[in-house]
Amino acid sequence: NYLGGADAYETGTWTPTFTPGESGTTAVNTGADVGSYTKIGRSVYVCGFFIIGAISSPVGTLILGGLPFLVDNNTGGDYSSYSAPSFKVANLTGSINAIQGWANPNTFTATIVEFTGTTEADWADHVQTGTQIFMSLTYIT
């Protein structure tokens, strides 16, 4: 559905990618690889439940790709593009403290990191086949 202009409203689906920040690969399981979005004006809300179907030695942060609209490039210093996703992650190897992330300006991506309480840490090495990622993100395009 789409209406043009400042009151533009659109809904649809999007397909994510999860790419390790340093090396290795991950693939989303077919059948658990489509999220939904709603766009109202410049605001975009995306959500989804995804299952990792295959991995090959992932290392680093995870980069969530495939967002349906470009994240605002934050010109003018209003920080409107610095949106933080919400995550629930299950079926990881080992233990982690907390997962957090942010939308990356002028891209179709968000970065996901482990937060240890005082610093950010890489966590892709905790992802395994069957890892479940529930997420939502609202950002400006």
mmCIF file of C-alpha atoms in Angstrom:
data_model
loop_
_atom_site.group_PDB
_atom_site.id
_atom_site.type_symbol
_atom_site.label_atom_id
_atom_site.label_comp_id
_atom_site.label_asym_id
_atom_site.label_seq_id
_atom_site.Cartn_x
_atom_site.Cartn_y
_atom_site.Cartn_z
ATOM 1 C CA ASN A 1 0.000 0.000 0.000
ATOM 2 C CA TYR A 2 1.402 3.430 -0.843
ATOM 3 C CA LEU A 3 0.175 7.019 -0.710
ATOM 4 C CA GLY A 4 2.609 9.691 -1.927
ATOM 5 C CA GLY A 5 3.650 12.889 -0.171
ATOM 6 C CA ALA A 6 4.502 13.787 3.416
ATOM 7 C CA ASP A 7 1.843 11.382 4.686
ATOM 8 C CA ALA A 8 3.252 8.456 2.698
ATOM 9 C CA TYR A 9 2.237 5.087 4.114
ATOM 10 C CA GLU A 10 3.625 1.765 2.924
ATOM 11 C CA THR A 11 3.808 -1.777 4.276
ATOM 12 C CA GLY A 12 5.733 -4.753 3.012
ATOM 13 C CA THR A 13 8.318 -7.408 3.674
ATOM 14 C CA TRP A 14 12.108 -7.434 3.687
ATOM 15 C CA THR A 15 14.762 -10.160 3.737
ATOM 16 C CA PRO A 16 17.689 -9.704 6.128
ATOM 17 C CA THR A 17 21.295 -10.765 5.917
ATOM 18 C CA PHE A 18 23.571 -11.274 8.903
ATOM 19 C CA THR A 19 27.225 -10.795 7.968
ATOM 20 C CA PRO A 20 30.082 -11.289 10.446
ATOM 21 C CA GLY A 21 32.093 -8.087 10.814
ATOM 22 C CA GLU A 22 35.503 -9.730 10.498
ATOM 23 C CA SER A 23 35.322 -13.132 8.814
ATOM 24 C CA GLY A 24 33.198 -16.197 8.205
ATOM 25 C CA THR A 25 29.617 -16.415 7.034
ATOM 26 C CA THR A 26 26.078 -16.876 8.289
ATOM 27 C CA ALA A 27 22.928 -17.675 6.350
ATOM 28 C CA VAL A 28 19.331 -17.181 7.404
ATOM 29 C CA ASN A 29 17.120 -20.268 7.313
ATOM 30 C CA THR A 30 14.635 -20.325 4.435
ATOM 31 C CA GLY A 31 11.188 -20.141 5.973
ATOM 32 C CA ALA A 32 12.407 -17.869 8.786
ATOM 33 C CA ASP A 33 14.001 -15.222 6.598
ATOM 34 C CA VAL A 34 11.349 -12.547 5.992
ATOM 35 C CA GLY A 35 10.510 -9.588 8.199
ATOM 36 C CA SER A 36 7.861 -6.920 7.842
ATOM 37 C CA TYR A 37 8.016 -3.140 7.650
ATOM 38 C CA THR A 38 5.790 -0.114 7.899
ATOM 39 C CA LYS A 39 6.902 3.243 6.498
ATOM 40 C CA ILE A 40 5.034 6.415 7.423
ATOM 41 C CA GLY A 41 6.560 9.541 5.926
ATOM 42 C CA ARG A 42 10.308 9.278 6.661
ATOM 43 C CA SER A 43 9.874 6.909 9.643
ATOM 44 C CA VAL A 44 10.467 3.210 9.024
ATOM 45 C CA TYR A 45 9.599 0.417 11.473
ATOM 46 C CA VAL A 46 11.041 -3.044 10.732
ATOM 47 C CA CYS A 47 10.648 -6.250 12.708
ATOM 48 C CA GLY A 48 11.162 -9.946 12.326
ATOM 49 C CA PHE A 49 11.964 -13.357 13.727
ATOM 50 C CA PHE A 50 14.899 -15.008 11.993
ATOM 51 C CA ILE A 51 16.692 -18.332 12.425
ATOM 52 C CA ILE A 52 20.293 -18.862 11.385
ATOM 53 C CA GLY A 53 20.355 -21.886 9.073
ATOM 54 C CA ALA A 54 24.095 -22.229 8.404
ATOM 55 C CA ILE A 55 27.388 -20.792 9.614
ATOM 56 C CA SER A 56 31.055 -20.979 8.694
ATOM 57 C CA SER A 57 33.380 -19.743 11.469
ATOM 58 C CA PRO A 58 31.759 -16.325 12.075
ATOM 59 C CA VAL A 59 33.982 -13.769 13.869
ATOM 60 C CA GLY A 60 33.324 -10.156 14.872
ATOM 61 C CA THR A 61 30.168 -8.138 15.233
ATOM 62 C CA LEU A 62 27.143 -9.013 13.128
ATOM 63 C CA ILE A 63 25.977 -6.617 10.467
ATOM 64 C CA LEU A 64 22.240 -6.770 9.824
ATOM 65 C CA GLY A 65 21.730 -5.994 6.142
ATOM 66 C CA GLY A 66 18.816 -5.775 3.766
ATOM 67 C CA LEU A 67 16.889 -2.986 5.508
ATOM 68 C CA PRO A 68 14.121 -1.925 3.128
ATOM 69 C CA PHE A 69 15.053 1.784 3.060
ATOM 70 C CA LEU A 70 18.295 3.745 3.306
ATOM 71 C CA VAL A 71 19.065 4.958 6.850
ATOM 72 C CA ASP A 72 19.236 8.784 6.988
ATOM 73 C CA ASN A 73 22.783 10.075 6.503
ATOM 74 C CA ASN A 74 22.529 12.420 9.516
ATOM 75 C CA THR A 75 23.422 15.603 7.687
ATOM 76 C CA GLY A 76 22.742 18.666 9.748
ATOM 77 C CA GLY A 77 23.825 17.051 13.024
ATOM 78 C CA ASP A 78 20.312 16.179 14.228
ATOM 79 C CA TYR A 79 21.325 12.576 15.026
ATOM 80 C CA SER A 80 18.061 11.304 13.584
ATOM 81 C CA SER A 81 19.762 8.296 12.026
ATOM 82 C CA TYR A 82 21.189 6.964 15.285
ATOM 83 C CA SER A 83 18.406 4.525 16.051
ATOM 84 C CA ALA A 84 18.906 1.578 18.385
ATOM 85 C CA PRO A 85 17.303 -1.780 17.583
ATOM 86 C CA SER A 86 15.765 -4.069 20.144
ATOM 87 C CA PHE A 87 16.916 -7.707 20.101
ATOM 88 C CA LYS A 88 16.132 -10.985 21.795
ATOM 89 C CA VAL A 89 18.583 -13.704 20.848
ATOM 90 C CA ALA A 90 18.261 -17.397 21.753
ATOM 91 C CA ASN A 91 20.224 -20.601 21.192
ATOM 92 C CA LEU A 92 23.764 -19.203 21.289
ATOM 93 C CA THR A 93 26.937 -21.076 22.188
ATOM 94 C CA GLY A 94 28.491 -20.002 25.472
ATOM 95 C CA SER A 95 27.176 -17.064 27.441
ATOM 96 C CA ILE A 96 26.994 -13.402 26.594
ATOM 97 C CA ASN A 97 26.037 -10.353 28.621
ATOM 98 C CA ALA A 98 23.738 -8.251 26.438
ATOM 99 C CA ILE A 99 23.126 -7.539 22.760
ATOM 100 C CA GLN A 100 22.798 -3.990 21.479
ATOM 101 C CA GLY A 101 23.105 -2.219 18.162
ATOM 102 C CA TRP A 102 22.553 0.840 16.047
ATOM 103 C CA ALA A 103 21.448 1.766 12.536
ATOM 104 C CA ASN A 104 24.360 2.779 10.315
ATOM 105 C CA PRO A 105 23.874 6.187 8.628
ATOM 106 C CA ASN A 106 23.623 6.260 4.832
ATOM 107 C CA THR A 107 23.426 2.440 4.527
ATOM 108 C CA PHE A 108 20.829 -0.310 4.519
ATOM 109 C CA THR A 109 22.449 -1.878 7.630
ATOM 110 C CA ALA A 110 22.607 -1.974 11.414
ATOM 111 C CA THR A 111 25.514 -3.168 13.568
ATOM 112 C CA ILE A 112 24.884 -5.695 16.360
ATOM 113 C CA VAL A 113 27.413 -6.098 19.198
ATOM 114 C CA GLU A 114 27.703 -7.758 22.577
ATOM 115 C CA PHE A 115 27.869 -5.297 25.466
ATOM 116 C CA THR A 116 29.830 -6.591 28.451
ATOM 117 C CA GLY A 117 28.677 -3.883 30.851
ATOM 118 C CA THR A 118 31.581 -1.559 30.172
ATOM 119 C CA THR A 119 32.692 -2.238 26.595
ATOM 120 C CA GLU A 120 31.467 -3.577 23.285
ATOM 121 C CA ALA A 121 32.604 -7.056 22.269
ATOM 122 C CA ASP A 122 32.368 -9.270 19.229
ATOM 123 C CA TRP A 123 29.767 -12.000 19.503
ATOM 124 C CA ALA A 124 29.397 -13.633 16.080
ATOM 125 C CA ASP A 125 31.430 -16.574 17.378
ATOM 126 C CA HIS A 126 28.482 -17.361 19.711
ATOM 127 C CA VAL A 127 26.080 -17.757 16.760
ATOM 128 C CA GLN A 128 25.312 -21.298 15.663
ATOM 129 C CA THR A 129 22.921 -23.103 13.362
ATOM 130 C CA GLY A 130 19.526 -22.637 15.004
ATOM 131 C CA THR A 131 20.292 -19.291 16.662
ATOM 132 C CA GLN A 132 17.050 -17.299 16.835
ATOM 133 C CA ILE A 133 17.014 -13.528 16.427
ATOM 134 C CA PHE A 134 13.901 -11.517 17.274
ATOM 135 C CA MET A 135 14.314 -7.844 16.388
ATOM 136 C CA SER A 136 12.647 -4.498 15.849
ATOM 137 C CA LEU A 137 14.067 -1.166 14.702
ATOM 138 C CA THR A 138 12.594 2.228 13.970
ATOM 139 C CA TYR A 139 14.704 4.622 11.926
ATOM 140 C CA ILE A 140 14.501 7.702 9.707
ATOM 141 C CA THR A 141 15.068 7.425 5.976
#
